[in-house]
Every structure is written in C-alpha cells, then in structure tokens.
Amino acid sequence: MKKILVLHTGGTIAMSEDHQTGAVTTTGLNPLLHQQLQFDEDTQLIIEDFLQLPSPYMTPSYMLLIKERILTGIDEGITGVVITHGTDTLEETAYFLDVTIGDRIPIVLTGAMRSSNEIGADGLYNYQTAIRVASCDESIGKGTLVVMNDEIHTARYVTKTHTTNVATFRTPTFGPIGLVTKQHITFYQQLIEHHCLNIESVNGTIPIIKAYAGLGDSLFPMILGSNIDGLVIEALGAGNLPPETLPALDHLLEKNIPVVLVSRCFNGVVEGVYDYDGGGRQLEKKGVIFCNGLNSQKARLKLLVGLNAGLDDKQLYDFLVEHV
C-alpha cells in the first residue's frame, strides 16, 4: 500500500475566478478537497489543508514548516508526498525541500496556471498526475520533483518561464527528466547526487542584486549599511561585473560576508574566464563563490541553508559550488 501525504498550501490551484470581474482569489474553500480522482486502489491519500497562501506570501519559515511535516510523515510511514502550491514561488519551495530532505521519499510539487472554474483549468489534472508520480516506484531516489503539464522536472533546475502559459515550467539547458502519459511514467535522465542538510532554522538576510550595463556602486551603500548575512549577484554572461562595483564588493568580502555569483543568462553556467577588472577570473581570485546550475533565487536558498547548518568557510564553499 502506497501512503501519499498531500499538503495543500494554496495558490491558483486552490482559487476560483469571479466571472463578473475576472479577479482570481481564494473563496475560503479549497476546490481540490471535493474533487473525484482516479488512481490505483493500492494508494492511500492522507490529505491536509496545510496552508492557504497566495504564492507571493510563501517564506522560508513556511518552507521549514512544510519540511518538518514531511519528516514527521516519514516517521509515520508515508511513502510519498504531493504538495499543491502557487506557481510564483513553487520552484523555491521545491528546491528548499530538495536540499534539506534529499531523496528519502518522492516529493512532488504541482500547481495550476488557471483557477478551478476557468475554461481549460489545469489544476485537477496536474494534481492527479502528481499523485501518480509520487506513487511510482521509479520516482524513488529522484529527490523533489515538479510535475505539471505532463512533464517531470527536477527541483534543482526547473524555473517558471511564462507568466500565464500552462507550459510555464521549464528546465533550461537540460530539459525535463521524465514524461507522464496516459498509461506510463517514464524517466529519461539520472540525477547527480548532492548533499542535503537538515536545518532547524532559516535565520539570515540575503538580498539579490541583478547586474546590468552601467551598474555602479549606488546600490551597495544601502547593502553595506544594513545587517546582511550574505549576498547573491546575478552577474553578466559567464560571471562578470562592471569594474565600478569592485570597491564595494571588496569591502563585503573583507567583512567575511559570503558573496555568491550566478549568471543572469537563462542557459549555461558561470565560470571564471575573463581576467579584466570585474571579469570572472578576478572575481574568483577575490573569493566570490561561483554557484553553478542554479538561478539566483535558488542560490539564495542554498546559501541560507548552508549558513543555518553552521558550515565553516570551506564547507560552505564546497556546498555551494557542487554542480547541483
């Protein structure tokens, strides 16, 4: 018997459209709670209306609550988890769970781009598909997954790419790791193993800065004047910054504040190639941490997890640069 813990956390998948105004909002009653689903008879659902949050309301503190409930569920004998979630921050919650729980059991997040009473609503179908994937033996050892629109993506690389399209979730560079059909669930790629850290807190302030042509030092005084625990920078290209940012960057590094760098590009990885002032090779020499394969919002969460796990400088560097 498969025992699947279902945690509803809100989002469009739990909302309805007002046909007069077109506004989409929660009605206080999750429409998924009373829907008929089709799944194997040997699957038992343990359903909890865990949170009712619009996606922008999600925080690391709520993610921590979800993580703790899943760990309790594992002790209770659950074999998989399905989480319904708003799509705006779904990838962040998915990655947080992936990096704090690992691959102990299948954890599947899903959502919807259309509310429950809109024409072409996708929520119920995605929900049922997520249950199928969470119940599938082949999902064991895959870590946290995102399942929408008949595609299976790893939490580590998936991102929301379109504001309204039902095919919004994509995995740049690598593509989905599996597909769902009417009768089968098939995985085509094997994931690289990575470290996970079971933290008990999510304390820390880590802002994100996006580099652009002409970025100087005007933003950095605000950052330097605040009490931050780390900084993530979406750099240009393969990992480069305008030279005017270097004095402020040096000041942060002198204060032993970890600075993590990713690319603002949609595809590819960061690496120290250019050796001019502000070039990636010089930034690496200064001590900037190049975080490969992650976007800025996930790199921020990974840094937050590492800091709350109490990693020393070398451990934190190794944790952030591993190719996951």
Short mmCIF file of C-alpha atoms in Angstrom, two decimals:
data_model
loop_
_atom_site.label_atom_id
_atom_site.label_comp_id
_atom_site.label_asym_id
_atom_site.label_seq_id
_atom_site.Cartn_x
_atom_site.Cartn_y
_atom_site.Cartn_z
CA MET A 1 0.00 0.00 0.00
CA LYS A 2 1.33 3.42 -1.03
CA LYS A 3 0.66 6.10 1.59
CA ILE A 4 0.81 9.55 0.00
CA LEU A 5 0.74 12.65 2.19
CA VAL A 6 -1.00 15.52 0.37
CA LEU A 7 -0.28 19.02 1.65
CA HIS A 8 -2.39 21.79 0.12
CA THR A 9 -0.67 25.15 0.57
CA GLY A 10 -2.79 27.48 -1.57
CA GLY A 11 -2.10 29.26 -4.84
CA THR A 12 -4.09 29.45 -8.09
CA ILE A 13 -4.78 25.72 -7.94
CA ALA A 14 -6.90 26.41 -4.83
CA MET A 15 -8.57 29.56 -6.14
CA SER A 16 -11.62 30.50 -8.24
CA GLU A 17 -12.34 33.20 -10.79
CA ASP A 18 -15.06 35.79 -10.27
CA HIS A 19 -16.88 35.63 -13.62
CA GLN A 20 -18.10 39.24 -13.30
CA THR A 21 -14.79 40.91 -12.52
CA GLY A 22 -12.29 38.31 -13.76
CA ALA A 23 -10.43 38.53 -10.46
CA VAL A 24 -8.91 35.29 -9.19
CA THR A 25 -8.90 34.78 -5.44
CA THR A 26 -9.44 32.24 -2.71
CA THR A 27 -13.01 31.62 -1.58
CA GLY A 28 -12.01 30.02 1.70
CA LEU A 29 -12.91 26.58 0.36
CA ASN A 30 -10.22 24.61 -1.46
CA PRO A 31 -11.92 23.17 -4.58
CA LEU A 32 -9.49 20.24 -4.66
CA LEU A 33 -10.84 18.86 -1.40
CA HIS A 34 -14.06 17.67 -3.05
CA GLN A 35 -12.83 16.52 -6.46
CA GLN A 36 -13.00 12.92 -7.66
CA LEU A 37 -9.61 11.47 -8.55
CA GLN A 38 -8.56 8.34 -10.38
CA PHE A 39 -5.56 6.46 -9.04
CA ASP A 40 -4.52 2.93 -8.14
CA GLU A 41 -6.55 1.15 -5.47
CA ASP A 42 -3.39 0.41 -3.50
CA THR A 43 -2.77 4.15 -2.99
CA GLN A 44 -3.99 5.79 0.21
CA LEU A 45 -4.17 9.60 0.39
CA ILE A 46 -3.63 11.45 3.67
CA ILE A 47 -4.93 14.92 2.79
CA GLU A 48 -4.25 18.05 4.83
CA ASP A 49 -5.29 21.62 4.05
CA PHE A 50 -1.92 22.68 5.45
CA LEU A 51 -1.73 26.34 4.39
CA GLN A 52 -3.84 28.76 2.35
CA LEU A 53 -1.28 31.15 0.90
CA PRO A 54 -1.07 33.05 -2.35
CA SER A 55 2.32 32.23 -3.83
CA PRO A 56 3.97 35.60 -3.01
CA TYR A 57 3.17 35.02 0.67
CA MET A 58 5.46 31.98 0.86
CA THR A 59 8.57 32.43 3.03
CA PRO A 60 11.46 30.22 4.17
CA SER A 61 9.72 29.94 7.54
CA TYR A 62 6.69 28.35 5.88
CA MET A 63 9.01 26.13 3.84
CA LEU A 64 10.56 24.97 7.10
CA LEU A 65 7.10 24.07 8.44
CA ILE A 66 6.41 22.01 5.32
CA LYS A 67 9.76 20.27 5.69
CA GLU A 68 9.08 19.39 9.33
CA ARG A 69 5.65 18.00 8.47
CA ILE A 70 7.19 15.80 5.79
CA LEU A 71 9.84 14.47 8.19
CA THR A 72 7.12 13.68 10.70
CA GLY A 73 5.21 11.93 7.93
CA ILE A 74 8.25 9.81 7.08
CA ASP A 75 8.37 8.65 10.70
CA GLU A 76 4.66 7.83 10.40
CA GLY A 77 5.28 5.59 7.40
CA ILE A 78 4.29 7.71 4.39
CA THR A 79 5.87 6.63 1.12
CA GLY A 80 5.48 9.83 -0.89
CA VAL A 81 4.36 13.46 -0.73
CA VAL A 82 2.33 15.69 -3.02
CA ILE A 83 2.29 19.45 -2.39
CA THR A 84 -0.07 21.80 -4.23
CA HIS A 85 1.46 25.26 -4.38
CA GLY A 86 1.21 28.66 -6.03
CA THR A 87 3.42 28.78 -9.10
CA ASP A 88 5.23 32.09 -8.48
CA THR A 89 7.43 30.62 -5.72
CA LEU A 90 6.86 26.91 -6.33
CA GLU A 91 10.39 26.34 -7.60
CA GLU A 92 11.86 27.84 -4.43
CA THR A 93 9.86 25.66 -2.05
CA ALA A 94 10.68 22.64 -4.19
CA TYR A 95 14.40 23.39 -4.10
CA PHE A 96 14.36 24.10 -0.36
CA LEU A 97 12.83 20.66 0.27
CA ASP A 98 15.28 19.03 -2.12
CA VAL A 99 18.30 20.49 -0.34
CA THR A 100 17.00 19.85 3.20
CA ILE A 101 15.35 16.42 2.83
CA GLY A 102 17.11 14.87 -0.15
CA ASP A 103 15.86 11.69 -1.77
CA ARG A 104 14.44 9.82 1.22
CA ILE A 105 10.99 9.57 -0.41
CA PRO A 106 9.44 11.02 -3.58
CA ILE A 107 8.27 14.61 -3.01
CA VAL A 108 6.24 16.12 -5.85
CA LEU A 109 5.08 19.72 -6.16
CA THR A 110 2.40 20.82 -8.57
CA GLY A 111 0.20 23.84 -9.22
CA ALA A 112 -2.03 25.44 -11.79
CA MET A 113 -1.95 28.37 -14.16
CA ARG A 114 -5.75 28.56 -14.37
CA SER A 115 -8.07 28.61 -11.39
CA SER A 116 -10.55 25.82 -10.75
CA ASN A 117 -13.57 27.32 -12.57
CA GLU A 118 -11.79 28.84 -15.58
CA ILE A 119 -12.13 27.30 -19.04
CA GLY A 120 -9.28 24.84 -19.52
CA ALA A 121 -8.47 24.66 -15.80
CA ASP A 122 -5.32 22.57 -15.36
CA GLY A 123 -5.24 22.15 -11.59
CA LEU A 124 -7.15 18.90 -11.13
CA TYR A 125 -5.25 17.17 -13.93
CA ASN A 126 -1.87 18.30 -12.57
CA TYR A 127 -2.92 17.20 -9.08
CA GLN A 128 -3.86 13.71 -10.23
CA THR A 129 -0.67 13.43 -12.29
CA ALA A 130 1.44 14.46 -9.29
CA ILE A 131 -0.17 11.69 -7.22
CA ARG A 132 0.66 9.17 -9.93
CA VAL A 133 4.30 10.28 -9.98
CA ALA A 134 4.61 10.28 -6.17
CA SER A 135 3.19 6.73 -6.12
CA CYS A 136 5.54 5.46 -8.82
CA ASP A 137 8.44 3.21 -7.78
CA GLU A 138 10.64 4.82 -10.42
CA SER A 139 10.34 8.15 -8.57
CA ILE A 140 12.23 6.75 -5.59
CA GLY A 141 15.70 8.28 -5.30
CA LYS A 142 14.89 11.26 -7.54
CA GLY A 143 14.57 13.83 -4.75
CA THR A 144 11.99 16.60 -5.04
CA LEU A 145 10.21 16.88 -8.37
CA VAL A 146 7.94 19.39 -10.08
CA VAL A 147 5.15 17.84 -12.15
CA MET A 148 2.97 19.95 -14.43
CA ASN A 149 1.65 19.69 -17.96
CA ASP A 150 2.69 16.01 -18.27
CA GLU A 151 6.37 16.81 -17.63
CA ILE A 152 8.58 15.82 -14.70
CA HIS A 153 11.28 18.29 -13.73
CA THR A 154 13.90 18.18 -11.03
CA ALA A 155 13.50 20.84 -8.36
CA ARG A 156 17.16 21.78 -8.75
CA TYR A 157 16.90 23.25 -12.23
CA VAL A 158 13.25 23.92 -13.06
CA THR A 159 12.00 27.50 -13.26
CA LYS A 160 8.86 29.40 -14.18
CA THR A 161 9.36 30.84 -17.67
CA HIS A 162 5.99 32.32 -18.65
CA THR A 163 3.55 34.47 -16.70
CA THR A 164 0.37 32.71 -17.83
CA ASN A 165 1.08 29.74 -20.13
CA VAL A 166 0.20 26.28 -18.76
CA ALA A 167 3.59 25.07 -20.05
CA THR A 168 5.38 27.66 -17.93
CA PHE A 169 7.73 25.33 -16.04
CA ARG A 170 10.88 24.53 -17.98
CA THR A 171 14.36 23.25 -17.22
CA PRO A 172 16.89 25.39 -19.13
CA THR A 173 19.83 23.55 -20.75
CA PHE A 174 18.80 20.06 -19.57
CA GLY A 175 15.05 19.70 -20.17
CA PRO A 176 12.60 17.56 -18.17
CA ILE A 177 13.86 14.31 -16.62
CA GLY A 178 10.65 12.43 -17.36
CA LEU A 179 7.26 12.40 -19.03
CA VAL A 180 3.77 11.30 -17.98
CA THR A 181 1.47 9.60 -20.46
CA LYS A 182 -1.98 8.08 -20.05
CA GLN A 183 -0.54 4.73 -19.01
CA HIS A 184 3.11 5.23 -18.11
CA ILE A 185 5.56 7.36 -16.16
CA THR A 186 8.98 7.32 -17.79
CA PHE A 187 12.24 8.84 -16.60
CA TYR A 188 14.92 9.62 -19.20
CA GLN A 189 17.69 11.20 -17.11
CA GLN A 190 19.60 10.26 -13.97
CA LEU A 191 20.26 12.97 -11.41
CA ILE A 192 23.64 13.85 -9.98
CA GLU A 193 23.82 13.13 -6.24
CA HIS A 194 24.10 16.13 -3.97
CA HIS A 195 24.36 16.98 -0.31
CA CYS A 196 21.31 17.86 1.77
CA LEU A 197 21.30 19.49 5.20
CA ASN A 198 18.52 19.05 7.74
CA ILE A 199 18.32 22.51 9.28
CA GLU A 200 16.08 23.69 12.12
CA SER A 201 16.10 27.44 11.40
CA VAL A 202 16.06 29.82 8.45
CA ASN A 203 17.64 32.90 10.00
CA GLY A 204 19.52 35.41 7.91
CA THR A 205 19.15 38.27 5.45
CA ILE A 206 20.42 37.56 1.94
CA PRO A 207 19.47 40.08 -0.77
CA ILE A 208 19.82 39.56 -4.52
CA ILE A 209 21.32 42.10 -6.93
CA LYS A 210 20.98 41.85 -10.69
CA ALA A 211 23.86 43.25 -12.75
CA TYR A 212 23.16 45.49 -15.72
CA ALA A 213 25.09 47.73 -18.10
CA GLY A 214 26.26 50.73 -16.14
CA LEU A 215 25.77 49.21 -12.67
CA GLY A 216 27.97 51.23 -10.36
CA ASP A 217 28.24 51.35 -6.61
CA SER A 218 24.97 53.21 -5.94
CA LEU A 219 23.15 50.11 -4.62
CA PHE A 220 25.97 48.90 -2.44
CA PRO A 221 25.88 51.65 0.24
CA MET A 222 22.35 50.52 1.10
CA ILE A 223 23.57 46.94 1.38
CA LEU A 224 26.73 47.81 3.28
CA GLY A 225 24.69 49.91 5.69
CA SER A 226 22.35 47.05 6.51
CA ASN A 227 22.97 43.95 8.55
CA ILE A 228 23.18 41.25 5.86
CA ASP A 229 24.46 37.70 6.17
CA GLY A 230 25.23 37.12 2.51
CA LEU A 231 24.71 38.45 -0.99
CA VAL A 232 23.72 36.81 -4.27
CA ILE A 233 24.57 38.56 -7.53
CA GLU A 234 23.09 37.78 -10.95
CA ALA A 235 26.18 38.60 -12.96
CA LEU A 236 26.63 39.29 -16.65
CA GLY A 237 27.43 36.46 -19.05
CA ALA A 238 29.59 33.69 -17.64
CA GLY A 239 30.15 35.67 -14.43
CA ASN A 240 31.36 39.23 -14.92
CA LEU A 241 30.62 42.59 -13.26
CA PRO A 242 31.24 46.25 -14.12
CA PRO A 243 34.54 47.41 -12.54
CA GLU A 244 32.79 50.18 -10.59
CA THR A 245 31.30 47.52 -8.29
CA LEU A 246 34.66 46.17 -7.13
CA PRO A 247 35.45 48.50 -4.18
CA ALA A 248 32.11 47.74 -2.52
CA LEU A 249 32.49 44.05 -3.33
CA ASP A 250 35.95 44.02 -1.74
CA HIS A 251 34.50 45.62 1.37
CA LEU A 252 31.89 42.88 1.71
CA LEU A 253 34.49 40.15 1.30
CA GLU A 254 36.77 41.82 3.86
CA LYS A 255 33.88 41.61 6.33
CA ASN A 256 33.70 37.84 5.61
CA ILE A 257 30.22 38.16 4.12
CA PRO A 258 29.76 35.37 1.55
CA VAL A 259 29.10 36.67 -1.96
CA VAL A 260 27.57 34.11 -4.31
CA LEU A 261 27.52 34.67 -8.05
CA VAL A 262 25.22 33.21 -10.70
CA SER A 263 24.51 34.30 -14.25
CA ARG A 264 21.53 36.36 -15.31
CA CYS A 265 21.51 34.28 -18.51
CA PHE A 266 18.71 31.77 -18.96
CA ASN A 267 21.05 28.94 -20.03
CA GLY A 268 24.60 27.92 -19.26
CA VAL A 269 26.86 28.03 -16.22
CA VAL A 270 29.19 30.53 -14.59
CA GLU A 271 32.95 30.15 -14.66
CA GLY A 272 35.98 32.37 -14.28
CA VAL A 273 37.05 33.09 -17.85
CA TYR A 274 37.85 36.79 -18.24
CA ASP A 275 40.82 38.35 -16.46
CA TYR A 276 39.99 42.05 -16.80
CA ASP A 277 38.83 44.19 -13.84
CA GLY A 278 35.42 42.79 -12.93
CA GLY A 279 35.99 39.65 -15.01
CA GLY A 280 35.05 36.27 -13.62
CA ARG A 281 38.62 35.06 -13.13
CA GLN A 282 39.44 38.05 -10.97
CA LEU A 283 36.21 37.70 -9.01
CA GLU A 284 37.05 34.08 -8.22
CA LYS A 285 40.50 35.10 -7.00
CA LYS A 286 38.90 37.65 -4.68
CA GLY A 287 36.78 34.93 -3.06
CA VAL A 288 33.44 35.31 -4.81
CA ILE A 289 31.69 31.92 -4.84
CA PHE A 290 30.53 30.76 -8.28
CA CYS A 291 27.34 28.72 -7.90
CA ASN A 292 26.77 26.57 -10.96
CA GLY A 293 23.44 25.41 -12.32
CA LEU A 294 21.19 27.46 -10.04
CA ASN A 295 19.29 30.67 -10.59
CA SER A 296 19.60 33.49 -8.08
CA GLN A 297 16.53 32.61 -6.00
CA LYS A 298 17.71 29.05 -5.51
CA ALA A 299 21.31 30.10 -4.86
CA ARG A 300 19.94 32.38 -2.14
CA LEU A 301 18.10 29.47 -0.52
CA LYS A 302 21.15 27.24 -0.75
CA LEU A 303 23.28 29.89 0.95
CA LEU A 304 20.59 30.32 3.62
CA VAL A 305 20.55 26.56 4.27
CA GLY A 306 24.34 26.41 4.46
CA LEU A 307 24.54 29.30 6.92
CA ASN A 308 21.83 27.84 9.16
CA ALA A 309 23.61 24.48 9.12
CA GLY A 310 26.63 26.22 10.67
CA LEU A 311 29.07 25.32 7.88
CA ASP A 312 32.53 26.82 8.13
CA ASP A 313 34.02 28.77 5.23
CA LYS A 314 35.48 25.73 3.44
CA GLN A 315 32.36 23.61 3.97
CA LEU A 316 30.12 26.44 2.77
CA TYR A 317 32.23 26.91 -0.36
CA ASP A 318 32.13 23.19 -1.19
CA PHE A 319 28.38 23.05 -0.57
CA LEU A 320 27.68 26.00 -2.88
CA VAL A 321 29.95 25.11 -5.78
CA GLU A 322 28.87 21.47 -6.21
CA HIS A 323 27.17 21.12 -9.57
CA VAL A 324 23.61 20.92 -8.27
#
